[in-house]
């Protein structure tokens, strides 16, 4: 079959390959009830898919306007195809493809700020959802407070009507909103207490701009915590070609992800909300146990697979799982060290959850690159590894696999090369400062001490000397023999 040149659009829906599911409802009847900030693949494969089920069920209030804050490409690709895109769920040989119609608009904020602010201020909007990644909140990861030295925040405090940051955009929209129009903001990023954290940061930001707004955020706006889960690799030229063959049309915003999906949301909204529970979300009074379980077991193990995988020259998470040493290390890290730090949410079998995670990581149909998961480690490690490590050390427990993971990350940052001597692409704005400290130290012990003194990553509380010694031993093993020496030891 020759590759199709037809681009996915409203007019081309009828011509899609037969097995592809498509919106059966009238998209022109949708209202915009949701504004989403962070128009990456994750939102489109997760919250938008839950919302799509409600639209298909006849509740027309919840069309979505998506906003990109930094990257113009998603909004451009989506605008060229009437904001339609496909999601294919793949595991092994099985695949299910549907076209999602929930998106009504896509804005690139730097070019459309008045429209973004107006969308948040519109009384018909009663939900803002967010996937802006951990670094999108201008938070000092160690103190948890708003980072007033962040250049974006400094810009926005001086120019609150033309903001650049997530907090600045939210505050500008909320300020223009009538006080009596209730709204909820649902943070969908991988952070513990994500809604509570956002409320604190938004209040801290708003109190510098407008005291009344700060009070409204504190008292009137729903900011539920939520736990989101679905493995959604970034698209590649290959995944776009694969999707085009399946659709019979080009979709430059196509997503290929895993079938698994989970969303646990704290039932603490202000004003109307979509009945996401009808689409499989769990609404509950306490999300924290779910967040801790997911952040530590899934994301914690994912990061370890990413750094060990990068050092071994392994391109994808499933390659890393198949590698004898790296795969065994990841299993022990999850099942022995991290599992011991997790209290199961009511009715949960944590061992079964771990088994399912390991199967998901092995999904051979996904090209989930270790380089993608390795990004932004200075933001992720303080959420995924350090709380478990601190709690364990304080209670007198060693976590040998977690310590090896931490040493591997430090070595990855300092060496910038895999064991095969290929240069690694490290994408993390916080990495150079940490890498400099590690590199300029005289020996492994001094390097570990200098790294742990980076309070923005490791916090201000001192670390036990025996722990520092163990990390230093691991680092010298890594310097001498690479990751295989560390994992083989
Ligand atoms: C991953 C997550 O890139 C990463 O850091 O650990 O994006 C992970 O795939 C999702 O949280 C799964 O829900």
CSV table of C-alpha atoms and ligand atoms in Angstrom, one decimal:
chain,number,residue,atom,x,y,z
A,1,UNK,CA,0.0,0.0,0.0
A,2,UNK,CA,1.5,3.4,-0.9
A,3,UNK,CA,1.6,5.8,2.0
A,4,UNK,CA,-1.5,8.1,2.1
A,5,UNK,CA,-1.1,11.8,1.5
A,6,UNK,CA,-4.6,12.7,2.9
A,7,UNK,CA,-4.3,14.6,6.2
A,8,UNK,CA,-6.7,13.7,9.0
A,9,UNK,CA,-9.5,16.3,9.3
A,10,UNK,CA,-13.2,16.6,10.0
A,11,UNK,CA,-13.9,16.1,6.3
A,12,UNK,CA,-11.7,13.0,6.0
A,13,UNK,CA,-13.1,11.1,9.0
A,14,UNK,CA,-15.5,9.0,6.9
A,15,UNK,CA,-12.6,7.8,4.8
A,16,UNK,CA,-10.5,6.5,7.7
A,17,UNK,CA,-9.6,2.8,7.6
A,18,UNK,CA,-12.6,0.8,8.8
A,19,UNK,CA,-11.3,-0.4,12.2
A,20,UNK,CA,-10.5,3.1,13.4
A,21,UNK,CA,-13.1,4.4,16.0
A,22,UNK,CA,-14.1,8.0,15.4
A,23,UNK,CA,-16.3,10.6,17.1
A,24,UNK,CA,-20.0,9.7,16.5
A,25,UNK,CA,-21.2,12.9,18.1
A,26,UNK,CA,-21.6,16.4,16.5
A,27,UNK,CA,-18.4,18.3,17.4
A,28,UNK,CA,-19.9,21.6,16.3
A,29,UNK,CA,-22.4,21.3,19.2
A,30,UNK,CA,-19.6,21.2,21.9
A,31,UNK,CA,-19.1,24.0,24.4
A,32,UNK,CA,-15.7,24.7,25.9
A,33,UNK,CA,-15.8,23.7,29.5
A,34,UNK,CA,-12.1,22.8,30.0
A,35,UNK,CA,-8.9,24.7,29.3
A,36,UNK,CA,-5.8,22.6,29.4
A,37,UNK,CA,-2.3,23.9,29.8
A,38,UNK,CA,0.5,21.7,28.4
A,39,UNK,CA,-0.7,20.3,25.1
A,40,UNK,CA,1.8,17.4,25.0
A,41,UNK,CA,1.1,13.7,24.2
A,42,UNK,CA,0.3,12.8,27.8
A,43,UNK,CA,-2.8,15.1,28.0
A,44,UNK,CA,-4.0,14.0,24.6
A,45,UNK,CA,-3.7,10.3,25.5
A,46,UNK,CA,-5.1,10.6,29.1
A,47,UNK,CA,-7.4,13.4,30.3
A,48,UNK,CA,-8.7,14.1,26.8
A,49,UNK,CA,-9.6,10.4,26.3
A,50,UNK,CA,-11.6,10.3,29.6
A,51,UNK,CA,-13.4,13.5,28.5
A,52,UNK,CA,-14.0,12.0,25.0
A,53,UNK,CA,-16.1,9.2,26.6
A,54,UNK,CA,-18.3,11.8,28.3
A,55,UNK,CA,-18.8,13.7,25.0
A,56,UNK,CA,-19.7,10.5,23.2
A,57,UNK,CA,-22.2,9.8,26.0
A,58,UNK,CA,-24.0,13.1,25.3
A,59,UNK,CA,-22.6,15.6,27.8
A,60,UNK,CA,-21.6,18.4,25.4
A,61,UNK,CA,-20.3,20.8,28.1
A,62,UNK,CA,-16.7,19.6,28.1
A,63,UNK,CA,-15.0,20.5,24.9
A,64,UNK,CA,-11.3,21.3,25.5
A,65,UNK,CA,-9.2,24.2,24.5
A,66,UNK,CA,-5.5,23.1,24.7
A,67,UNK,CA,-2.7,25.6,25.3
A,68,UNK,CA,1.0,25.1,24.7
A,69,UNK,CA,3.2,27.3,26.7
A,70,UNK,CA,6.6,26.7,25.1
A,71,UNK,CA,6.4,24.5,21.9
A,72,UNK,CA,4.4,25.9,18.9
A,73,UNK,CA,4.4,22.5,17.1
A,74,UNK,CA,1.5,20.7,18.8
A,75,UNK,CA,-0.9,23.6,18.3
A,76,UNK,CA,0.2,24.0,14.7
A,77,UNK,CA,-0.1,20.3,13.9
A,78,UNK,CA,-3.5,20.1,15.5
A,79,UNK,CA,-4.9,23.3,13.9
A,80,UNK,CA,-4.0,21.8,10.5
A,81,UNK,CA,-6.3,18.8,11.2
A,82,UNK,CA,-9.4,20.4,12.8
A,83,UNK,CA,-7.9,19.5,16.2
A,84,UNK,CA,-8.5,15.8,15.6
A,85,UNK,CA,-5.8,13.3,16.4
A,86,UNK,CA,-5.6,9.5,16.9
A,87,UNK,CA,-4.6,7.5,19.9
A,88,UNK,CA,-3.5,3.9,19.4
A,89,UNK,CA,-3.2,1.6,22.4
A,90,UNK,CA,-0.6,-1.1,21.7
A,91,UNK,CA,0.7,-4.0,23.7
A,92,UNK,CA,2.6,-6.7,21.8
A,93,UNK,CA,0.4,-7.6,18.7
A,94,UNK,CA,-2.8,-6.0,19.9
A,95,UNK,CA,-3.8,-2.5,18.9
A,96,UNK,CA,-6.9,-0.3,19.2
A,97,UNK,CA,-7.1,3.0,17.4
A,98,UNK,CA,-9.5,5.8,17.9
A,99,UNK,CA,-9.7,9.4,16.7
A,100,UNK,CA,-10.4,11.9,19.5
A,101,UNK,CA,-12.7,14.8,18.9
A,102,UNK,CA,-12.7,16.5,22.3
A,103,UNK,CA,-10.2,19.2,21.4
A,104,UNK,CA,-11.9,22.4,20.1
A,105,UNK,CA,-9.0,24.7,19.9
A,106,UNK,CA,-5.2,24.7,20.3
A,107,UNK,CA,-3.3,27.9,21.2
A,108,UNK,CA,0.4,28.6,21.4
A,109,UNK,CA,0.4,31.0,24.4
A,110,UNK,CA,3.2,33.3,23.4
A,111,UNK,CA,1.3,34.2,20.2
A,112,UNK,CA,-2.2,34.1,21.6
A,113,UNK,CA,-2.0,35.3,25.2
A,114,UNK,CA,-5.2,37.4,25.2
A,115,UNK,CA,-7.2,34.3,23.9
A,116,UNK,CA,-5.6,32.1,26.6
A,117,UNK,CA,-6.5,34.5,29.3
A,118,UNK,CA,-10.0,35.0,28.0
A,119,UNK,CA,-10.5,31.2,27.8
A,120,UNK,CA,-9.6,30.8,31.5
A,121,UNK,CA,-11.8,33.8,32.4
A,122,UNK,CA,-14.8,32.6,30.5
A,123,UNK,CA,-17.6,31.6,32.9
A,124,UNK,CA,-18.4,28.6,30.7
A,125,UNK,CA,-15.0,27.2,31.6
A,126,UNK,CA,-15.2,25.5,34.9
A,127,UNK,CA,-12.1,23.3,34.8
A,128,UNK,CA,-8.4,24.0,34.0
A,129,UNK,CA,-6.2,20.9,33.8
A,130,UNK,CA,-2.5,21.0,33.7
A,131,UNK,CA,0.4,18.8,32.4
A,132,UNK,CA,3.3,21.2,32.4
A,133,UNK,CA,6.0,18.8,33.8
A,134,UNK,CA,7.6,19.1,37.2
A,135,UNK,CA,9.7,22.1,36.2
A,136,UNK,CA,6.6,24.0,35.0
A,137,UNK,CA,5.7,25.1,38.5
A,138,UNK,CA,8.6,27.4,39.3
A,139,UNK,CA,9.1,25.5,42.5
A,140,UNK,CA,12.3,25.1,44.4
A,141,UNK,CA,12.2,21.3,44.6
A,142,UNK,CA,14.0,21.1,47.9
A,143,UNK,CA,12.1,23.8,49.9
A,144,UNK,CA,8.8,23.3,48.1
A,145,UNK,CA,8.4,27.1,48.0
A,146,UNK,CA,7.9,29.4,45.0
A,147,UNK,CA,11.2,30.1,43.4
A,148,UNK,CA,11.2,33.9,43.3
A,149,UNK,CA,14.6,33.9,41.6
A,150,UNK,CA,13.2,32.0,38.6
A,151,UNK,CA,13.6,34.3,35.6
A,152,UNK,CA,10.1,33.5,34.3
A,153,UNK,CA,8.5,34.4,37.6
A,154,UNK,CA,10.6,37.6,37.8
A,155,UNK,CA,9.4,38.5,34.3
A,156,UNK,CA,5.7,37.7,35.2
A,157,UNK,CA,5.7,39.7,38.4
A,158,UNK,CA,6.8,42.8,36.4
A,159,UNK,CA,4.5,42.0,33.5
A,160,UNK,CA,1.5,40.2,34.9
A,161,UNK,CA,-0.7,40.7,31.8
A,162,UNK,CA,1.8,39.1,29.4
A,163,UNK,CA,3.0,36.2,31.5
A,164,UNK,CA,5.3,33.4,30.5
A,165,UNK,CA,5.0,30.9,33.4
A,166,UNK,CA,2.2,28.5,34.3
A,167,UNK,CA,1.5,30.4,37.5
A,168,UNK,CA,1.5,33.7,35.7
A,169,UNK,CA,-0.9,32.5,33.0
A,170,UNK,CA,-3.3,31.0,35.6
A,171,UNK,CA,-3.2,34.1,37.8
A,172,UNK,CA,-3.8,36.4,34.8
A,173,UNK,CA,-6.9,34.3,33.7
A,174,UNK,CA,-8.3,34.0,37.2
A,175,UNK,CA,-7.9,37.7,37.9
A,176,UNK,CA,-10.2,38.5,34.9
A,177,UNK,CA,-12.8,35.9,36.0
A,178,UNK,CA,-15.9,37.1,37.7
A,179,UNK,CA,-15.7,36.4,41.4
A,180,UNK,CA,-18.9,34.4,41.5
A,181,UNK,CA,-17.9,32.0,38.7
A,182,UNK,CA,-16.6,28.8,40.4
A,183,UNK,CA,-13.6,27.0,38.9
A,184,UNK,CA,-11.4,24.1,39.7
A,185,UNK,CA,-7.8,23.5,38.6
A,186,UNK,CA,-6.7,19.9,38.3
A,187,UNK,CA,-2.9,19.4,38.4
A,188,UNK,CA,-2.0,16.2,36.5
A,189,UNK,CA,1.8,16.2,36.9
A,190,UNK,CA,3.8,13.6,38.7
A,191,UNK,CA,4.3,15.3,42.1
A,192,UNK,CA,3.2,14.3,45.6
A,193,UNK,CA,0.3,16.4,46.8
A,194,UNK,CA,0.2,18.0,43.3
A,195,UNK,CA,-3.0,20.0,43.9
A,196,UNK,CA,-1.9,21.2,47.3
A,197,UNK,CA,1.5,22.2,46.0
A,198,UNK,CA,-0.1,24.1,43.1
A,199,UNK,CA,-2.4,25.9,45.5
A,200,UNK,CA,0.5,27.0,47.7
A,201,UNK,CA,2.6,28.2,44.8
A,202,UNK,CA,-0.3,30.0,43.1
A,203,UNK,CA,-1.2,31.8,46.4
A,204,UNK,CA,2.5,32.7,46.9
A,205,UNK,CA,2.6,34.1,43.3
A,206,UNK,CA,-0.7,35.8,43.5
A,207,UNK,CA,0.0,37.5,46.8
A,208,UNK,CA,2.8,39.4,45.0
A,209,UNK,CA,0.3,40.6,42.4
A,210,UNK,CA,-3.1,40.9,43.9
A,211,UNK,CA,-4.1,40.2,47.5
A,212,UNK,CA,-7.8,39.6,46.7
A,213,UNK,CA,-6.9,37.0,44.1
A,214,UNK,CA,-4.6,35.3,46.6
A,215,UNK,CA,-7.5,35.0,49.0
A,216,UNK,CA,-9.8,33.7,46.3
A,217,UNK,CA,-7.3,31.0,45.4
A,218,UNK,CA,-7.0,30.0,49.0
A,219,UNK,CA,-10.7,29.8,49.7
A,220,UNK,CA,-12.8,29.5,46.6
A,221,UNK,CA,-11.0,27.6,43.9
A,222,UNK,CA,-11.1,23.8,43.8
A,223,UNK,CA,-7.6,22.4,43.6
A,224,UNK,CA,-7.9,18.6,43.9
A,225,UNK,CA,-4.9,16.3,44.1
A,226,UNK,CA,-4.7,13.7,41.4
A,227,UNK,CA,-2.7,10.7,40.3
A,228,UNK,CA,-2.4,10.1,36.6
A,229,UNK,CA,-1.0,7.1,34.9
A,230,UNK,CA,-0.4,6.0,31.4
A,231,UNK,CA,2.9,5.4,29.5
A,232,UNK,CA,2.9,7.7,26.5
A,233,UNK,CA,6.1,7.8,24.6
A,234,UNK,CA,6.9,10.9,22.6
A,235,UNK,CA,6.1,10.5,18.9
A,236,UNK,CA,8.9,9.6,16.5
A,237,UNK,CA,9.0,9.6,12.7
A,238,UNK,CA,8.5,5.8,12.8
A,239,UNK,CA,5.5,6.0,15.1
A,240,UNK,CA,3.8,8.7,12.9
A,241,UNK,CA,4.4,6.5,9.8
A,242,UNK,CA,3.1,3.4,11.6
A,243,UNK,CA,-0.1,5.4,12.6
A,244,UNK,CA,-0.5,6.7,9.1
A,245,UNK,CA,-0.5,3.2,7.7
A,246,UNK,CA,-3.1,2.2,10.3
A,247,UNK,CA,-5.4,5.2,9.7
A,248,UNK,CA,-4.9,5.4,6.0
A,249,UNK,CA,-4.3,9.1,6.5
A,250,UNK,CA,-1.4,11.3,7.9
A,251,UNK,CA,-1.9,12.4,11.5
A,252,UNK,CA,1.0,14.6,12.6
A,253,UNK,CA,-0.3,14.5,16.2
A,254,UNK,CA,-0.8,10.7,16.4
A,255,UNK,CA,-0.1,9.0,19.7
A,256,UNK,CA,0.9,5.4,20.2
A,257,UNK,CA,0.7,4.5,23.9
A,258,UNK,CA,0.0,1.5,26.2
A,259,UNK,CA,-3.6,0.2,26.8
A,260,UNK,CA,-3.3,0.8,30.6
A,261,UNK,CA,-4.7,4.0,32.0
A,262,UNK,CA,-5.6,5.2,35.5
A,263,UNK,CA,-6.8,8.5,37.0
A,264,UNK,CA,-7.5,8.9,40.7
A,265,UNK,CA,-8.8,12.3,41.6
A,266,UNK,CA,-9.6,13.9,44.9
A,267,UNK,CA,-13.3,14.8,45.0
A,268,UNK,CA,-12.7,18.4,46.0
A,269,UNK,CA,-14.0,20.6,43.2
A,270,UNK,CA,-15.6,24.0,43.1
A,271,UNK,CA,-18.4,24.3,40.6
A,272,UNK,CA,-19.5,21.8,37.9
A,273,UNK,CA,-17.1,19.1,36.8
A,274,UNK,CA,-17.1,16.4,34.2
A,275,UNK,CA,-18.4,13.0,35.4
A,276,UNK,CA,-15.0,11.5,34.7
A,277,UNK,CA,-15.9,8.5,37.0
A,278,UNK,CA,-18.3,7.4,34.2
A,279,UNK,CA,-15.2,7.0,32.0
A,280,UNK,CA,-13.3,5.0,34.6
A,281,UNK,CA,-11.6,7.6,36.8
A,282,UNK,CA,-11.7,7.0,40.6
A,283,UNK,CA,-13.0,9.9,42.7
A,284,UNK,CA,-11.8,9.6,46.2
A,285,UNK,CA,-11.3,11.6,49.4
A,286,UNK,CA,-7.5,10.8,49.7
A,287,UNK,CA,-5.2,10.5,46.7
A,288,UNK,CA,-1.9,10.5,48.6
A,289,UNK,CA,-1.5,6.8,49.0
A,290,UNK,CA,-2.1,6.3,45.3
A,291,UNK,CA,0.4,9.0,44.5
A,292,UNK,CA,3.1,7.6,46.7
A,293,UNK,CA,2.6,4.1,45.3
A,294,UNK,CA,2.7,5.3,41.7
A,295,UNK,CA,5.5,7.8,42.1
A,296,UNK,CA,7.8,5.4,44.0
A,297,UNK,CA,7.1,2.1,42.3
A,298,UNK,CA,6.4,3.2,38.7
A,299,UNK,CA,8.3,6.5,38.3
A,300,UNK,CA,11.1,5.6,40.7
A,301,UNK,CA,11.8,2.4,38.9
A,302,UNK,CA,11.4,4.1,35.5
A,303,UNK,CA,14.1,6.7,36.4
A,304,UNK,CA,16.5,3.9,37.5
A,305,UNK,CA,15.9,2.0,34.2
A,306,UNK,CA,16.5,5.3,32.4
A,307,UNK,CA,19.9,6.1,33.9
A,308,UNK,CA,21.2,2.6,34.0
A,309,UNK,CA,19.8,2.1,30.5
A,310,UNK,CA,21.5,5.3,29.2
A,311,UNK,CA,24.8,4.2,30.7
A,312,UNK,CA,24.5,0.8,29.0
A,313,UNK,CA,23.6,2.3,25.7
A,314,UNK,CA,20.1,0.9,25.8
A,315,UNK,CA,17.6,2.9,23.8
A,316,UNK,CA,14.2,2.0,25.2
A,317,UNK,CA,12.7,1.0,28.5
A,318,UNK,CA,11.8,-2.5,27.1
A,319,UNK,CA,15.4,-2.9,26.0
A,320,UNK,CA,16.5,-2.0,29.5
A,321,UNK,CA,14.1,-4.5,31.0
A,322,UNK,CA,15.5,-7.2,28.8
A,323,UNK,CA,19.1,-6.5,29.7
A,324,UNK,CA,20.1,-9.2,32.2
A,325,UNK,CA,21.8,-6.9,34.7
A,326,UNK,CA,19.6,-3.8,34.3
A,327,UNK,CA,16.4,-5.8,34.3
A,328,UNK,CA,17.3,-7.7,37.4
A,329,UNK,CA,18.4,-4.4,39.1
A,330,UNK,CA,15.1,-2.8,38.3
A,331,UNK,CA,13.1,-5.7,39.7
A,332,UNK,CA,15.0,-5.7,42.9
A,333,UNK,CA,14.8,-2.0,43.3
A,334,UNK,CA,11.0,-2.1,42.9
A,335,UNK,CA,10.2,-5.3,44.7
A,336,UNK,CA,12.7,-5.0,47.6
A,337,UNK,CA,13.6,-1.4,48.2
A,338,UNK,CA,10.8,0.7,47.0
A,339,UNK,CA,7.9,-1.6,47.8
A,340,UNK,CA,9.1,-1.7,51.5
A,341,UNK,CA,8.5,2.1,51.6
A,342,UNK,CA,4.9,2.1,50.2
A,343,UNK,CA,1.7,1.7,52.2
A,344,UNK,CA,-1.0,0.2,50.0
A,345,UNK,CA,-4.1,2.2,49.3
A,346,UNK,CA,-7.2,0.5,50.8
A,347,UNK,CA,-8.0,-2.7,48.9
A,348,UNK,CA,-4.7,-2.7,46.9
A,349,UNK,CA,-2.4,-5.6,46.3
A,350,UNK,CA,0.9,-3.9,45.9
A,351,UNK,CA,2.7,-7.1,44.8
A,352,UNK,CA,0.2,-7.6,42.0
A,353,UNK,CA,0.5,-3.9,41.1
A,354,UNK,CA,4.3,-4.4,40.8
A,355,UNK,CA,3.8,-7.4,38.6
A,356,UNK,CA,1.6,-5.4,36.3
A,357,UNK,CA,4.2,-2.6,36.2
A,358,UNK,CA,7.0,-4.9,35.2
A,359,UNK,CA,4.8,-6.3,32.4
A,360,UNK,CA,4.0,-2.7,31.2
A,361,UNK,CA,7.7,-1.8,31.2
A,362,UNK,CA,8.4,-4.8,28.9
A,363,UNK,CA,5.8,-3.8,26.3
A,364,UNK,CA,7.7,-4.5,23.1
A,365,UNK,CA,5.3,-2.4,21.0
A,366,UNK,CA,6.3,0.9,22.6
A,367,UNK,CA,9.5,2.8,21.7
A,368,UNK,CA,9.7,4.5,25.1
A,369,UNK,CA,13.1,6.0,25.0
A,370,UNK,CA,15.3,5.9,28.1
A,371,UNK,CA,16.5,9.4,27.1
A,372,UNK,CA,13.0,10.7,27.4
A,373,UNK,CA,12.5,9.3,30.9
A,374,UNK,CA,16.0,10.5,32.0
A,375,UNK,CA,15.1,14.1,31.3
A,376,UNK,CA,14.8,16.6,34.2
A,377,UNK,CA,16.3,14.3,36.8
A,378,UNK,CA,17.0,17.2,39.1
A,379,UNK,CA,13.2,17.7,39.3
A,380,UNK,CA,12.2,14.0,39.3
A,381,UNK,CA,14.8,12.4,41.7
A,382,UNK,CA,13.6,14.6,44.7
A,383,UNK,CA,10.0,13.3,44.1
A,384,UNK,CA,10.7,9.7,43.1
A,385,UNK,CA,13.7,8.5,45.2
A,386,UNK,CA,14.7,10.9,47.9
A,387,UNK,CA,11.6,10.8,50.2
A,388,UNK,CA,11.8,6.9,50.3
A,389,UNK,CA,15.5,7.1,50.9
A,390,UNK,CA,15.3,9.8,53.7
A,391,UNK,CA,12.4,7.9,55.5
A,392,UNK,CA,14.3,4.6,55.3
A,393,UNK,CA,17.6,6.0,56.6
A,394,UNK,CA,15.8,7.8,59.4
A,395,UNK,CA,14.2,4.5,60.4
A,396,UNK,CA,17.6,2.8,60.3
A,397,UNK,CA,17.0,0.8,57.0
A,398,UNK,CA,19.5,0.8,54.1
A,399,UNK,CA,18.1,0.7,50.6
A,400,UNK,CA,21.0,-0.8,48.6
A,401,UNK,CA,19.4,-0.7,45.2
A,402,UNK,CA,18.1,2.8,45.6
A,403,UNK,CA,21.6,3.9,46.6
A,404,UNK,CA,23.0,2.2,43.5
A,405,UNK,CA,20.4,4.0,41.4
A,406,UNK,CA,21.4,7.3,42.9
A,407,UNK,CA,25.1,6.7,42.3
A,408,UNK,CA,24.3,5.7,38.7
A,409,UNK,CA,22.5,9.0,38.2
A,410,UNK,CA,25.4,11.0,39.6
A,411,UNK,CA,27.8,9.1,37.4
A,412,UNK,CA,25.6,9.7,34.4
A,413,UNK,CA,25.6,13.5,35.1
A,414,UNK,CA,29.3,13.7,35.8
A,415,UNK,CA,30.6,11.5,32.9
A,416,UNK,CA,28.1,12.5,30.2
A,417,UNK,CA,29.1,9.3,28.4
A,418,UNK,CA,27.8,5.8,28.3
A,419,UNK,CA,29.9,2.8,29.1
A,420,UNK,CA,30.4,2.4,25.3
A,421,UNK,CA,31.8,5.9,25.3
A,422,UNK,CA,29.0,7.5,23.3
A,423,UNK,CA,28.1,11.1,24.4
A,424,UNK,CA,24.8,11.2,26.2
A,425,UNK,CA,22.2,13.9,25.5
A,426,UNK,CA,21.2,15.2,29.0
A,427,UNK,CA,18.2,17.4,28.9
A,428,UNK,CA,17.7,19.0,32.4
A,429,UNK,CA,18.2,22.7,33.2
A,430,UNK,CA,19.3,21.8,36.7
A,431,UNK,CA,22.0,19.3,35.6
A,432,UNK,CA,25.0,21.5,34.7
A,433,UNK,CA,25.3,22.9,38.2
A,434,UNK,CA,25.3,19.5,39.7
A,435,UNK,CA,27.6,18.0,37.1
A,436,UNK,CA,30.1,20.8,37.7
A,437,UNK,CA,30.2,20.1,41.4
A,438,UNK,CA,30.7,16.4,40.7
A,439,UNK,CA,33.4,17.0,38.2
A,440,UNK,CA,35.5,19.5,40.1
A,441,UNK,CA,35.7,17.4,43.3
A,442,UNK,CA,39.1,15.8,44.0
A,443,UNK,CA,37.8,12.2,44.6
A,444,UNK,CA,34.5,10.2,44.7
A,445,UNK,CA,33.8,11.0,48.3
A,446,UNK,CA,34.3,14.7,47.8
A,447,UNK,CA,32.1,14.5,44.7
A,448,UNK,CA,29.3,12.9,46.7
A,449,UNK,CA,29.6,15.5,49.4
A,450,UNK,CA,29.6,18.3,46.9
A,451,UNK,CA,26.5,16.8,45.1
A,452,UNK,CA,24.6,16.3,48.4
A,453,UNK,CA,25.3,19.9,49.3
A,454,UNK,CA,23.1,21.0,46.3
A,455,UNK,CA,20.2,21.8,48.6
A,456,UNK,CA,17.9,22.6,45.7
A,457,UNK,CA,18.0,18.9,44.8
A,458,UNK,CA,18.9,17.1,48.0
A,459,UNK,CA,17.4,19.3,50.7
A,460,UNK,CA,19.1,21.0,53.6
A,461,UNK,CA,19.0,18.2,56.1
A,462,UNK,CA,22.3,16.4,56.5
A,463,UNK,CA,22.8,12.9,55.2
A,464,UNK,CA,24.3,10.1,57.4
A,465,UNK,CA,28.1,9.6,57.0
A,466,UNK,CA,27.7,5.9,56.4
A,467,UNK,CA,25.4,6.7,53.5
A,468,UNK,CA,27.9,9.2,52.0
A,469,UNK,CA,30.6,6.5,52.3
A,470,UNK,CA,28.5,3.9,50.5
A,471,UNK,CA,27.6,6.3,47.7
A,472,UNK,CA,31.3,7.2,47.3
A,473,UNK,CA,32.2,3.5,47.1
A,474,UNK,CA,29.6,3.1,44.3
A,475,UNK,CA,30.8,6.1,42.5
A,476,UNK,CA,34.4,4.9,42.5
A,477,UNK,CA,33.2,1.5,41.2
A,478,UNK,CA,31.3,3.3,38.4
A,479,UNK,CA,34.4,5.3,37.5
A,480,UNK,CA,36.6,2.2,37.4
A,481,UNK,CA,34.3,-0.3,35.7
A,482,UNK,CA,31.1,1.5,34.6
A,483,UNK,CA,27.5,0.5,35.2
A,484,UNK,CA,28.2,-3.2,34.7
A,485,UNK,CA,30.7,-3.2,37.5
A,486,UNK,CA,28.2,-1.5,39.8
A,487,UNK,CA,25.3,-3.8,38.9
A,488,UNK,CA,27.4,-6.9,38.7
A,489,UNK,CA,28.9,-6.2,42.2
B,1,LIG,C1,8.1,8.7,33.1
B,1,LIG,C2,6.6,9.1,33.1
B,1,LIG,O1,9.1,10.3,31.6
B,1,LIG,C3,9.0,9.9,32.8
B,1,LIG,O2,9.6,10.4,33.7
B,1,LIG,O3,8.4,8.1,34.3
B,1,LIG,O4,6.3,10.0,32.1
B,1,LIG,C4,5.7,7.9,33.1
B,1,LIG,O5,5.7,7.2,31.9
B,1,LIG,C5,4.3,8.3,33.5
B,1,LIG,O6,4.2,8.9,34.7
B,1,LIG,C6,3.4,7.0,33.5
B,1,LIG,O7,2.2,7.3,34.0
